[in-house]
């Protein structure tokens, strides 16, 4: 590589990490010394090459001492504007020349990150809507939760004020239509006001929100919850600036109101077309994933600076934390990102106060699992992440350099409340003489409650449990039977259940099998009332009963259908977090015994109602008792606390704690992980009181001796494999059931990949009667049928024969044609056009075979096209997969790796994707399995 190119590449690499906020905070550019350090080229020669590149208009120079440089296209990307000059006297001149953010009142929108990037066109339209004569234009803001709709509404109002579009007394009135969506009359009375006697309870005239918004703005959040009648009542206001209060007949009132609507729904399907026509400006705000990486980095920095100012302390953030915040799947967009950062900072603040540190330190252990695990799940994106911390372990956010920006969007701002709780409880427990460790543990539980609130707000699955963990307490056959049944229930109820529901019902069915053997059944009263009140849940429960009976070879009594009905109803209610649940405190002798059990229970069931107190052998009983009292006070939610203890004096704590605190408690002795799991499950999904719960737990022995029983009950299963995941495997199962009535009855199909097979290898070896799919598990005496045979009628007949359902006539299989492969892809793919992907892959397939001097065969061809098609579909959706020992695999097969990389460049270009090394390694395995 020539010296000039080395210098240019180094400059380009250094500029990649610079964001607009860095420039605001004083970053001037890159020096010759920076480039010399990387390239080991002398500074004089670096300077010479840079001047040559300036002459070629590839580099921008900032004159001064020292001279600073930017790579031109990257600087244009940062400031979102074309640059026509190559030399500037200062960074300030560059800012003025490119119309960078001006801190003036009438440029309020320009304080927003992305104002010259992804939001540039949106802001232009919103400004036009505000100043359009004579009274502006009504506006609709559309976008998912957390993208900043409320913030935009407030800025539109402020922009109108400072530009004197509305009078100083003009107000911004905010109304959330969802709050009154169940009562249309009440909603209308809030908006329009009412006259005395208009309805029962209208004892006097009342002004509506439209009255208050006269001369200003009315922000209707969640406007899709406005009834059609409500929308029609706004027509006259929008068209003629006239309206009537409820109960008025003759009089029309005048109000000049600018309406801003906000919705998370598609407006064509959620609002009247006649209403939409009256809102001329519709802005579709981008989600966080649609924003640039630089903008996301700027948002992260702004939110952390906000916290440093709020707590009046510097915040030091580890590099890996920044990368995790950049890469995790932030479902709730900017709102969730802000809340997540506030909670992480709150955890760091707790350590800062308790341990008297010089600054708040944010490290990986403080991150919720879903953020840190999201970082690892994003291998594809992580390859492109370039930070300005390449040679630093952490970033320091000084309270002196931040600018606090807060607006109307307060529903995501939880830090004030959290910091208040931390400071109040810290003072209270310090006065009581509690140790820093105890204080830290107690207050951290309050922070966990805010994590729960976030889960409900953004519908986040914090607990991404691996199946191998679940299978330690639940047999796979039971889990997969429940999974299959609940999937169908989701369609009936039009609801997606979370991991917690799948695991909880699997645990219940596991316990149910024992009850059936012992002939113990629950006697449920008020059956008729339940059937009347919950018909949809009952219908779904009947379907679940049929599926479980078929798949698990059991007979389920009517009482169980009622229980499952109530379970489904409880899961439908679950979005409204019930703060009055029984909580559980585990107390055990030993350093980590109690905390380990609590962690497993909370993780598996996706909750935080299980708390722990570890009692080291040298801890005095009196000290343990006092800590237990403090924790019980902290965690009680109104229905009492269940103490689950191991032995000794701990069994006596309950009576004394109740006497001292007045809080109802009960004790279960001989605690174990299965018993705790059952207790947590019952607390989450039933309405029993503490005494009933305690009595129930004393009569059961959950999940014990279950493996032997299940093994006897379920001898046969068919393993359906996929080389990377289980998506294709599930489609193969669906195809089999659709094409054979015999194979759709009384057969357990288990979709899995190689990692899941290895995690329970002995179980699968003992129970599998056949393996089908794209991966041969090579189980001795267990036949393997590849996907191409299954798609053909021959494979289905062979599987029927293996299962003893029909005799098999081994017909000769003719060579697969192009149409056969395309048919297979049609069965396998979700949204890609089978013909298009086949045409794209076909030339690459034969090119690879030619370079490897290999012969074509149907098995390899089918695997190649299925795997690579699914890979392209997966990468289009930004989904990545993990491969262990990637570098080692590449070194071992470097020739094949290079051939594959070269051949797949065309695929990357056609479909606009980037294929990471992890995917290439799976394709290497594909060629090496034959």
Coordinates of C-alpha atoms in Angstrom, one line a residue, residues 34-547:
X34 CA -2.2 11.2 15.9
X35 CA -1.7 9.7 12.4
X36 CA 2.0 9.3 12.9
X37 CA 1.4 7.2 16.0
X38 CA -0.8 4.8 14.1
X39 CA 1.1 4.5 10.8
X40 CA 4.7 4.9 12.2
X41 CA 5.3 7.4 9.3
X42 CA 7.2 10.6 10.3
X43 CA 5.1 13.7 11.0
X44 CA 6.8 15.6 8.1
X45 CA 5.8 12.9 5.6
X46 CA 2.3 12.7 7.1
X47 CA 1.9 16.4 6.6
X48 CA 3.2 16.2 3.0
X49 CA 0.7 13.5 2.1
X50 CA -2.2 15.3 3.9
X51 CA -1.5 18.4 1.8
X52 CA -1.6 16.3 -1.3
X53 CA -5.0 14.9 -0.2
X54 CA -6.3 18.4 0.4
X55 CA -5.4 19.3 -3.1
X56 CA -7.4 16.3 -4.2
X57 CA -10.3 17.6 -2.1
X58 CA -10.4 14.5 0.1
X59 CA -9.3 16.2 3.3
X60 CA -10.5 19.3 5.2
X61 CA -7.8 21.4 7.1
X62 CA -8.4 23.5 10.2
X63 CA -5.6 26.1 10.3
X64 CA -4.0 26.7 13.7
X65 CA -1.4 25.4 16.1
X66 CA -1.5 22.5 15.8
X67 CA -3.2 22.1 12.4
X68 CA -6.3 19.7 12.5
X69 CA -7.6 17.5 9.8
X70 CA -10.9 15.8 8.9
X71 CA -11.7 13.2 6.2
X72 CA -14.1 15.2 4.0
X73 CA -17.0 12.7 3.4
X74 CA -17.1 11.7 7.0
X75 CA -17.2 15.3 8.2
X76 CA -20.0 16.0 5.8
X77 CA -21.8 13.0 7.3
X78 CA -21.3 14.2 10.9
X79 CA -22.7 17.7 10.2
X80 CA -25.1 16.5 7.4
X81 CA -24.2 19.2 4.9
X82 CA -22.0 19.4 1.8
X83 CA -18.7 21.2 2.4
X84 CA -17.4 23.3 -0.6
X85 CA -14.1 24.5 0.9
X86 CA -11.1 22.5 2.0
X87 CA -9.5 24.9 4.4
X88 CA -10.9 26.8 7.4
X89 CA -9.3 29.3 9.8
X90 CA -11.0 27.7 12.8
X91 CA -13.5 25.1 13.8
X92 CA -15.9 28.0 14.5
X93 CA -15.7 29.1 10.9
X94 CA -16.6 25.6 9.8
X95 CA -19.6 25.6 12.2
X96 CA -20.9 28.9 10.8
X97 CA -20.2 27.8 7.2
X98 CA -22.2 24.6 7.6
X99 CA -25.0 26.2 9.7
X100 CA -24.2 24.0 12.6
X101 CA -26.4 24.2 15.7
X102 CA -27.0 27.8 16.8
X103 CA -27.9 28.3 20.5
X104 CA -30.5 30.9 19.8
X105 CA -34.1 30.9 20.9
X106 CA -35.7 30.7 17.4
X107 CA -33.6 27.6 16.6
X108 CA -35.1 25.5 19.3
X109 CA -35.4 22.5 17.1
X110 CA -31.7 22.5 16.5
X111 CA -30.9 21.4 20.0
X112 CA -32.2 18.0 19.0
X113 CA -29.7 15.3 18.1
X114 CA -30.2 14.4 14.5
X115 CA -31.4 17.9 13.4
X116 CA -28.9 17.8 10.5
X117 CA -29.2 14.1 10.1
X118 CA -32.1 11.7 10.3
X119 CA -34.5 14.4 11.6
X120 CA -33.6 17.2 9.2
X121 CA -36.6 16.9 6.8
X122 CA -39.0 16.2 9.7
X123 CA -37.9 19.4 11.4
X124 CA -38.3 21.5 8.2
X125 CA -41.9 20.2 7.8
X126 CA -42.7 20.9 11.5
X127 CA -41.4 24.5 11.3
X128 CA -43.4 25.0 8.2
X129 CA -46.5 23.7 10.0
X130 CA -46.0 26.1 12.9
X131 CA -45.4 29.3 10.8
X132 CA -47.8 28.6 7.9
X133 CA -50.2 31.6 7.7
X134 CA -52.7 32.5 9.0
X135 CA -53.1 29.9 11.8
X136 CA -50.6 27.2 11.1
X137 CA -51.3 23.6 10.0
X138 CA -52.7 20.8 12.2
X139 CA -50.1 18.0 12.5
X140 CA -50.0 14.3 13.2
X141 CA -46.9 12.7 14.7
X142 CA -46.6 9.0 14.0
X143 CA -44.1 6.6 15.4
X144 CA -43.5 3.8 17.9
X145 CA -43.3 4.3 21.7
X146 CA -40.4 6.3 22.8
X147 CA -39.3 8.1 19.6
X148 CA -39.9 11.6 20.9
X149 CA -43.5 12.6 19.8
X150 CA -44.1 14.5 23.1
X151 CA -40.8 16.3 22.8
X152 CA -41.6 17.4 19.2
X153 CA -45.0 18.7 20.4
X154 CA -43.4 20.8 23.1
X155 CA -40.7 22.2 20.7
X156 CA -43.4 23.1 18.2
X157 CA -45.2 25.1 20.9
X158 CA -42.0 26.8 22.1
X159 CA -41.0 27.6 18.5
X160 CA -44.3 29.2 17.9
X161 CA -43.9 31.3 21.1
X162 CA -40.4 32.6 20.4
X163 CA -41.2 33.4 16.8
X164 CA -44.3 35.2 18.0
X165 CA -46.7 33.0 15.9
X166 CA -48.9 32.8 19.0
X167 CA -49.4 35.2 21.8
X168 CA -47.4 34.9 25.1
X169 CA -50.5 33.7 26.9
X170 CA -51.1 30.9 24.5
X171 CA -50.8 27.5 26.2
X172 CA -49.8 24.0 25.3
X173 CA -52.6 21.7 26.7
X174 CA -51.8 18.0 26.8
X175 CA -54.5 15.3 26.8
X176 CA -53.9 11.5 26.7
X177 CA -57.0 10.0 24.9
X178 CA -56.2 6.6 26.3
X179 CA -57.1 7.7 29.9
X180 CA -60.8 8.0 29.0
X181 CA -61.0 5.6 26.0
X182 CA -63.4 3.3 27.9
X183 CA -65.8 6.1 28.6
X184 CA -66.4 8.2 25.4
X185 CA -68.8 10.6 27.1
X186 CA -66.3 11.4 29.8
X187 CA -63.6 11.9 27.2
X188 CA -65.8 14.3 25.2
X189 CA -66.7 16.3 28.4
X190 CA -63.0 16.7 29.2
X191 CA -62.2 18.0 25.7
X192 CA -65.3 20.2 25.0
X193 CA -66.5 20.9 28.5
X194 CA -70.2 20.7 29.4
X195 CA -73.2 22.6 30.6
X196 CA -75.1 22.1 33.8
X197 CA -77.5 19.3 33.5
X198 CA -75.9 17.8 30.4
X199 CA -75.7 14.4 32.1
X200 CA -76.1 12.9 35.6
X201 CA -73.6 14.6 37.8
X202 CA -73.1 17.7 35.7
X203 CA -74.0 20.1 38.6
X204 CA -72.4 23.2 37.0
X205 CA -70.9 24.5 33.8
X206 CA -67.4 23.3 33.2
X207 CA -64.7 24.6 30.8
X208 CA -63.1 22.0 28.5
X209 CA -59.5 21.6 27.3
X210 CA -60.4 23.3 24.0
X211 CA -61.3 26.5 26.0
X212 CA -57.9 26.3 27.8
X213 CA -56.0 25.7 24.5
X214 CA -57.7 28.7 22.7
X215 CA -54.9 30.7 21.1
X216 CA -52.4 27.9 21.6
X217 CA -51.9 24.2 21.0
X218 CA -53.8 21.1 22.0
X219 CA -51.7 18.0 22.0
X220 CA -53.8 14.8 21.7
X221 CA -51.6 11.9 22.7
X222 CA -52.7 8.4 21.6
X223 CA -55.2 10.1 19.4
X224 CA -56.2 6.7 17.8
X225 CA -58.1 6.0 21.1
X226 CA -60.4 8.9 20.3
X227 CA -63.8 7.4 19.3
X228 CA -65.2 8.0 15.8
X229 CA -67.8 10.3 17.4
X230 CA -65.1 12.3 19.1
X231 CA -63.2 12.6 15.8
X232 CA -66.3 13.9 14.1
X233 CA -67.0 16.4 16.9
X234 CA -63.6 17.9 16.1
X235 CA -64.5 18.5 12.4
X236 CA -66.3 21.8 13.1
X237 CA -63.4 23.0 15.3
X238 CA -60.8 22.2 12.6
X239 CA -62.9 23.5 9.7
X240 CA -64.5 26.7 11.2
X241 CA -62.9 27.2 14.6
X242 CA -66.3 26.6 16.2
X243 CA -67.4 24.0 18.8
X244 CA -70.1 23.4 21.4
X245 CA -69.9 22.1 25.0
X246 CA -71.9 19.0 25.8
X247 CA -75.5 20.0 26.4
X248 CA -75.4 23.2 24.3
X249 CA -77.8 23.3 21.4
X250 CA -77.9 26.7 19.8
X251 CA -74.7 28.5 20.8
X252 CA -71.4 27.9 19.0
X253 CA -68.2 29.0 20.7
X254 CA -65.1 30.2 18.9
X255 CA -61.6 28.8 19.5
X256 CA -58.4 29.1 17.5
X257 CA -56.6 25.9 18.4
X258 CA -53.7 24.2 16.7
X259 CA -54.0 20.5 17.0
X260 CA -51.1 18.1 17.3
X261 CA -52.0 14.4 17.3
X262 CA -49.7 11.6 18.2
X263 CA -50.2 7.9 17.6
X264 CA -48.3 4.6 17.5
X265 CA -50.7 3.1 15.1
X266 CA -51.1 3.2 11.3
X267 CA -53.4 6.2 10.8
X268 CA -55.2 4.7 7.8
X269 CA -56.6 1.8 9.9
X270 CA -57.0 3.6 13.3
X271 CA -58.6 7.0 12.3
X272 CA -61.4 8.1 10.1
X273 CA -60.4 9.0 6.6
X274 CA -62.4 12.1 6.9
X275 CA -60.5 13.1 10.0
X276 CA -57.1 12.3 8.5
X277 CA -57.9 14.6 5.5
X278 CA -58.2 17.5 7.9
X279 CA -54.7 17.0 9.3
X280 CA -52.4 18.1 6.4
X281 CA -49.0 17.5 8.0
X282 CA -48.2 13.9 8.9
X283 CA -44.7 13.2 10.2
X284 CA -43.4 9.6 10.5
X285 CA -40.7 9.8 13.2
X286 CA -37.8 7.3 12.9
X287 CA -37.3 4.5 15.5
X288 CA -34.0 4.3 17.3
X289 CA -32.8 1.5 15.0
X290 CA -33.4 3.8 12.0
X291 CA -31.2 6.5 13.5
X292 CA -27.4 6.6 12.7
X293 CA -24.8 5.2 15.0
X294 CA -23.4 8.7 15.6
X295 CA -26.8 9.9 16.6
X296 CA -27.3 7.1 19.0
X297 CA -23.9 7.8 20.5
X298 CA -24.8 11.4 20.9
X299 CA -28.0 10.4 22.7
X300 CA -26.1 8.2 25.1
X301 CA -23.7 11.0 25.9
X302 CA -26.5 13.5 26.4
X303 CA -28.4 11.3 28.8
X304 CA -25.3 10.5 30.8
X305 CA -24.3 14.1 31.0
X306 CA -27.9 14.8 32.2
X307 CA -27.4 12.4 35.0
X308 CA -24.0 13.9 36.0
X309 CA -25.6 17.3 36.3
X310 CA -28.6 16.0 38.2
X311 CA -26.5 14.2 40.8
X312 CA -23.7 16.8 40.8
X313 CA -21.0 14.2 40.3
X314 CA -18.7 13.0 37.5
X315 CA -19.6 9.7 35.9
X316 CA -17.0 7.3 34.6
X317 CA -18.4 4.7 32.1
X318 CA -16.5 1.6 31.0
X319 CA -15.9 1.2 27.3
X320 CA -17.9 -2.1 27.2
X321 CA -20.9 -0.4 28.7
X322 CA -20.9 2.2 26.0
X323 CA -20.6 -0.5 23.3
X324 CA -23.5 -2.4 25.0
X325 CA -25.7 0.7 25.0
X326 CA -24.9 1.2 21.3
X327 CA -25.7 -2.4 20.3
X328 CA -28.5 -3.8 22.4
X329 CA -32.1 -4.1 21.0
X330 CA -33.8 -1.0 22.5
X331 CA -37.4 -1.9 21.8
X332 CA -38.8 1.3 23.5
X333 CA -36.5 3.5 21.4
X334 CA -35.2 6.8 22.8
X335 CA -37.5 6.7 25.8
X336 CA -36.3 3.3 26.9
X337 CA -32.7 4.2 26.2
X338 CA -33.1 7.2 28.5
X339 CA -34.7 5.2 31.2
X340 CA -32.2 2.4 31.0
X341 CA -29.3 4.8 31.3
X342 CA -31.0 6.5 34.3
X343 CA -31.4 3.2 36.1
X344 CA -27.8 2.1 35.4
X345 CA -26.6 5.5 36.7
X346 CA -28.8 5.1 39.8
X347 CA -27.2 1.8 40.5
X348 CA -23.7 3.4 40.2
X349 CA -24.9 6.3 42.3
X350 CA -25.8 3.9 45.1
X351 CA -22.3 2.5 45.1
X352 CA -20.9 6.0 44.9
X353 CA -22.8 7.1 48.0
X354 CA -22.4 3.9 50.1
X355 CA -18.6 3.5 49.3
X356 CA -17.7 7.3 49.3
X357 CA -16.2 7.1 45.8
X358 CA -14.8 10.1 44.0
X359 CA -17.0 9.6 40.9
X360 CA -19.9 7.4 39.9
X361 CA -18.5 4.3 38.2
X362 CA -20.6 2.4 35.6
X363 CA -19.3 -1.0 34.8
X364 CA -20.6 -4.2 33.2
X365 CA -22.0 -5.8 36.4
X366 CA -24.4 -2.8 36.8
X367 CA -26.1 -3.5 33.4
X368 CA -29.4 -5.4 33.2
X369 CA -28.9 -8.8 31.4
X370 CA -30.9 -7.8 28.4
X371 CA -28.5 -4.9 27.6
X372 CA -25.3 -6.9 28.1
X373 CA -26.6 -10.0 26.3
X374 CA -27.9 -7.8 23.5
X375 CA -24.3 -6.7 23.0
X376 CA -23.2 -10.3 22.4
X377 CA -26.2 -11.1 20.2
X378 CA -25.2 -8.2 17.9
X379 CA -22.0 -9.6 16.4
X380 CA -22.8 -8.3 13.0
X381 CA -23.2 -4.8 14.1
X382 CA -20.3 -4.9 16.6
X383 CA -17.8 -5.3 13.7
X384 CA -18.7 -1.8 12.5
X385 CA -18.6 -0.1 16.0
X386 CA -15.8 2.4 16.2
X387 CA -15.5 4.4 19.4
X388 CA -13.3 7.3 20.5
X389 CA -12.2 5.0 23.4
X390 CA -9.9 2.8 21.3
X391 CA -7.0 3.4 23.7
X392 CA -9.1 4.1 26.7
X393 CA -10.8 1.8 29.2
X394 CA -13.5 4.3 30.0
X395 CA -15.2 7.6 29.2
X396 CA -15.4 10.4 31.8
X397 CA -18.6 12.5 31.8
X398 CA -17.9 15.6 33.8
X399 CA -20.8 17.5 35.4
X400 CA -19.0 20.7 34.3
X401 CA -19.3 20.0 30.6
X402 CA -22.9 18.8 30.3
X403 CA -26.0 20.8 29.4
X404 CA -29.2 19.6 31.1
X405 CA -32.1 19.3 28.6
X406 CA -35.4 18.1 29.8
X407 CA -38.8 18.6 28.2
X408 CA -42.4 17.5 28.2
X409 CA -41.5 13.8 27.7
X410 CA -41.4 13.2 31.5
X411 CA -42.9 9.7 31.4
X412 CA -39.4 8.3 30.7
X413 CA -37.7 10.4 33.3
X414 CA -37.5 8.1 36.4
X415 CA -34.2 9.2 37.8
X416 CA -35.5 12.0 40.1
X417 CA -37.7 9.5 41.9
X418 CA -35.0 6.9 42.1
X419 CA -32.3 9.3 43.4
X420 CA -34.8 10.5 46.0
X421 CA -35.5 7.0 47.2
X422 CA -31.8 6.2 47.4
X423 CA -30.9 9.3 49.4
X424 CA -33.9 9.0 51.8
X425 CA -33.3 5.3 52.5
X426 CA -29.6 5.7 52.7
X427 CA -30.1 8.3 55.4
X428 CA -32.7 6.2 57.2
X429 CA -30.8 2.9 57.3
X430 CA -27.5 4.7 58.2
X431 CA -29.2 6.2 61.3
X432 CA -30.4 2.7 62.2
X433 CA -26.7 1.5 62.1
X434 CA -27.1 -0.9 59.1
X435 CA -23.8 -1.9 57.4
X436 CA -23.1 -0.6 53.8
X437 CA -23.5 -4.1 52.4
X438 CA -27.0 -4.4 53.9
X439 CA -28.0 -0.9 52.7
X440 CA -26.8 -1.6 49.3
X441 CA -28.7 -4.9 49.0
X442 CA -32.0 -3.4 50.3
X443 CA -32.0 -0.3 48.1
X444 CA -30.9 -2.3 45.1
X445 CA -34.2 -4.2 45.4
X446 CA -36.1 -0.9 45.0
X447 CA -34.1 -0.3 41.8
X448 CA -35.2 -3.7 40.6
X449 CA -38.8 -2.6 41.0
X450 CA -38.1 0.2 38.5
X451 CA -36.7 -2.4 36.1
X452 CA -40.0 -4.2 36.4
X453 CA -41.8 -1.0 35.5
X454 CA -39.7 -0.7 32.5
X455 CA -40.5 -4.2 31.4
X456 CA -44.2 -3.4 31.5
X457 CA -43.8 -0.1 29.8
X458 CA -41.7 -1.3 26.9
X459 CA -42.7 -5.0 26.9
X460 CA -39.1 -6.1 27.2
X461 CA -38.2 -9.7 27.9
X462 CA -35.4 -9.1 30.3
X463 CA -34.9 -12.8 31.0
X464 CA -33.6 -14.5 27.9
X465 CA -33.5 -18.0 29.4
X466 CA -31.6 -20.6 27.5
X467 CA -33.5 -23.9 27.1
X468 CA -30.8 -25.9 28.7
X469 CA -31.5 -24.0 32.0
X470 CA -35.2 -24.6 31.7
X471 CA -34.6 -28.3 31.0
X472 CA -32.9 -28.7 34.4
X473 CA -36.3 -28.5 36.1
X474 CA -38.7 -29.3 33.2
X475 CA -38.5 -32.3 30.9
X476 CA -38.2 -31.2 27.2
X477 CA -41.2 -33.2 26.1
X478 CA -43.4 -31.3 28.6
X479 CA -42.0 -27.9 27.6
X480 CA -42.4 -28.5 23.9
X481 CA -45.9 -29.8 24.3
X482 CA -46.9 -26.7 26.3
X483 CA -45.1 -24.4 23.8
X484 CA -47.0 -26.0 20.9
X485 CA -50.4 -25.6 22.8
X486 CA -49.8 -22.0 23.9
X487 CA -48.8 -20.9 20.4
X488 CA -52.3 -21.9 19.3
X489 CA -53.8 -20.2 22.3
X490 CA -52.1 -17.0 21.3
X491 CA -53.9 -17.0 18.0
X492 CA -57.3 -17.5 19.7
X493 CA -56.7 -14.8 22.3
X494 CA -54.7 -12.5 19.9
X495 CA -52.0 -12.1 22.5
X496 CA -48.3 -12.9 22.6
X497 CA -47.3 -14.6 25.9
X498 CA -43.9 -14.1 27.3
X499 CA -41.3 -16.6 28.5
X500 CA -42.8 -16.5 32.0
X501 CA -46.1 -17.9 30.7
X502 CA -44.5 -20.8 28.9
X503 CA -42.3 -21.8 31.8
X504 CA -45.0 -21.4 34.4
X505 CA -47.6 -23.5 32.6
X506 CA -44.9 -26.2 31.9
X507 CA -44.1 -26.3 35.6
X508 CA -47.8 -26.7 36.3
X509 CA -48.2 -29.5 33.8
X510 CA -45.2 -31.2 35.3
X511 CA -46.9 -31.1 38.7
X512 CA -50.2 -32.1 37.1
X513 CA -48.7 -35.4 35.8
X514 CA -47.9 -36.3 39.4
X515 CA -51.4 -35.4 40.5
X516 CA -52.9 -37.6 37.8
X517 CA -50.9 -40.6 38.9
X518 CA -51.9 -40.0 42.5
X519 CA -55.5 -39.2 41.5
X520 CA -55.4 -35.9 43.3
X521 CA -57.5 -33.2 41.7
X522 CA -58.4 -29.6 42.6
X523 CA -62.0 -28.9 43.4
X524 CA -62.8 -25.5 41.8
X525 CA -66.0 -23.7 42.8
X526 CA -67.9 -21.1 40.7
X527 CA -67.3 -23.0 37.5
X528 CA -70.4 -21.5 35.8
X529 CA -69.3 -18.0 36.7
X530 CA -65.9 -18.7 35.2
X531 CA -67.3 -20.1 32.0
X532 CA -69.6 -17.1 31.6
X533 CA -67.0 -14.4 32.4
X534 CA -64.1 -15.8 30.4
X535 CA -65.5 -17.6 27.3
X536 CA -62.4 -16.9 25.0
X537 CA -60.0 -18.1 27.7
X538 CA -62.1 -21.2 28.2
X539 CA -62.1 -22.0 24.5
X540 CA -58.3 -21.7 24.4
X541 CA -58.0 -23.9 27.5
X542 CA -60.1 -26.6 25.9
X543 CA -57.8 -26.6 22.9
X544 CA -54.7 -26.7 25.2
X545 CA -56.3 -29.7 27.0
X546 CA -56.7 -31.6 23.7
X547 CA -53.1 -30.9 22.6

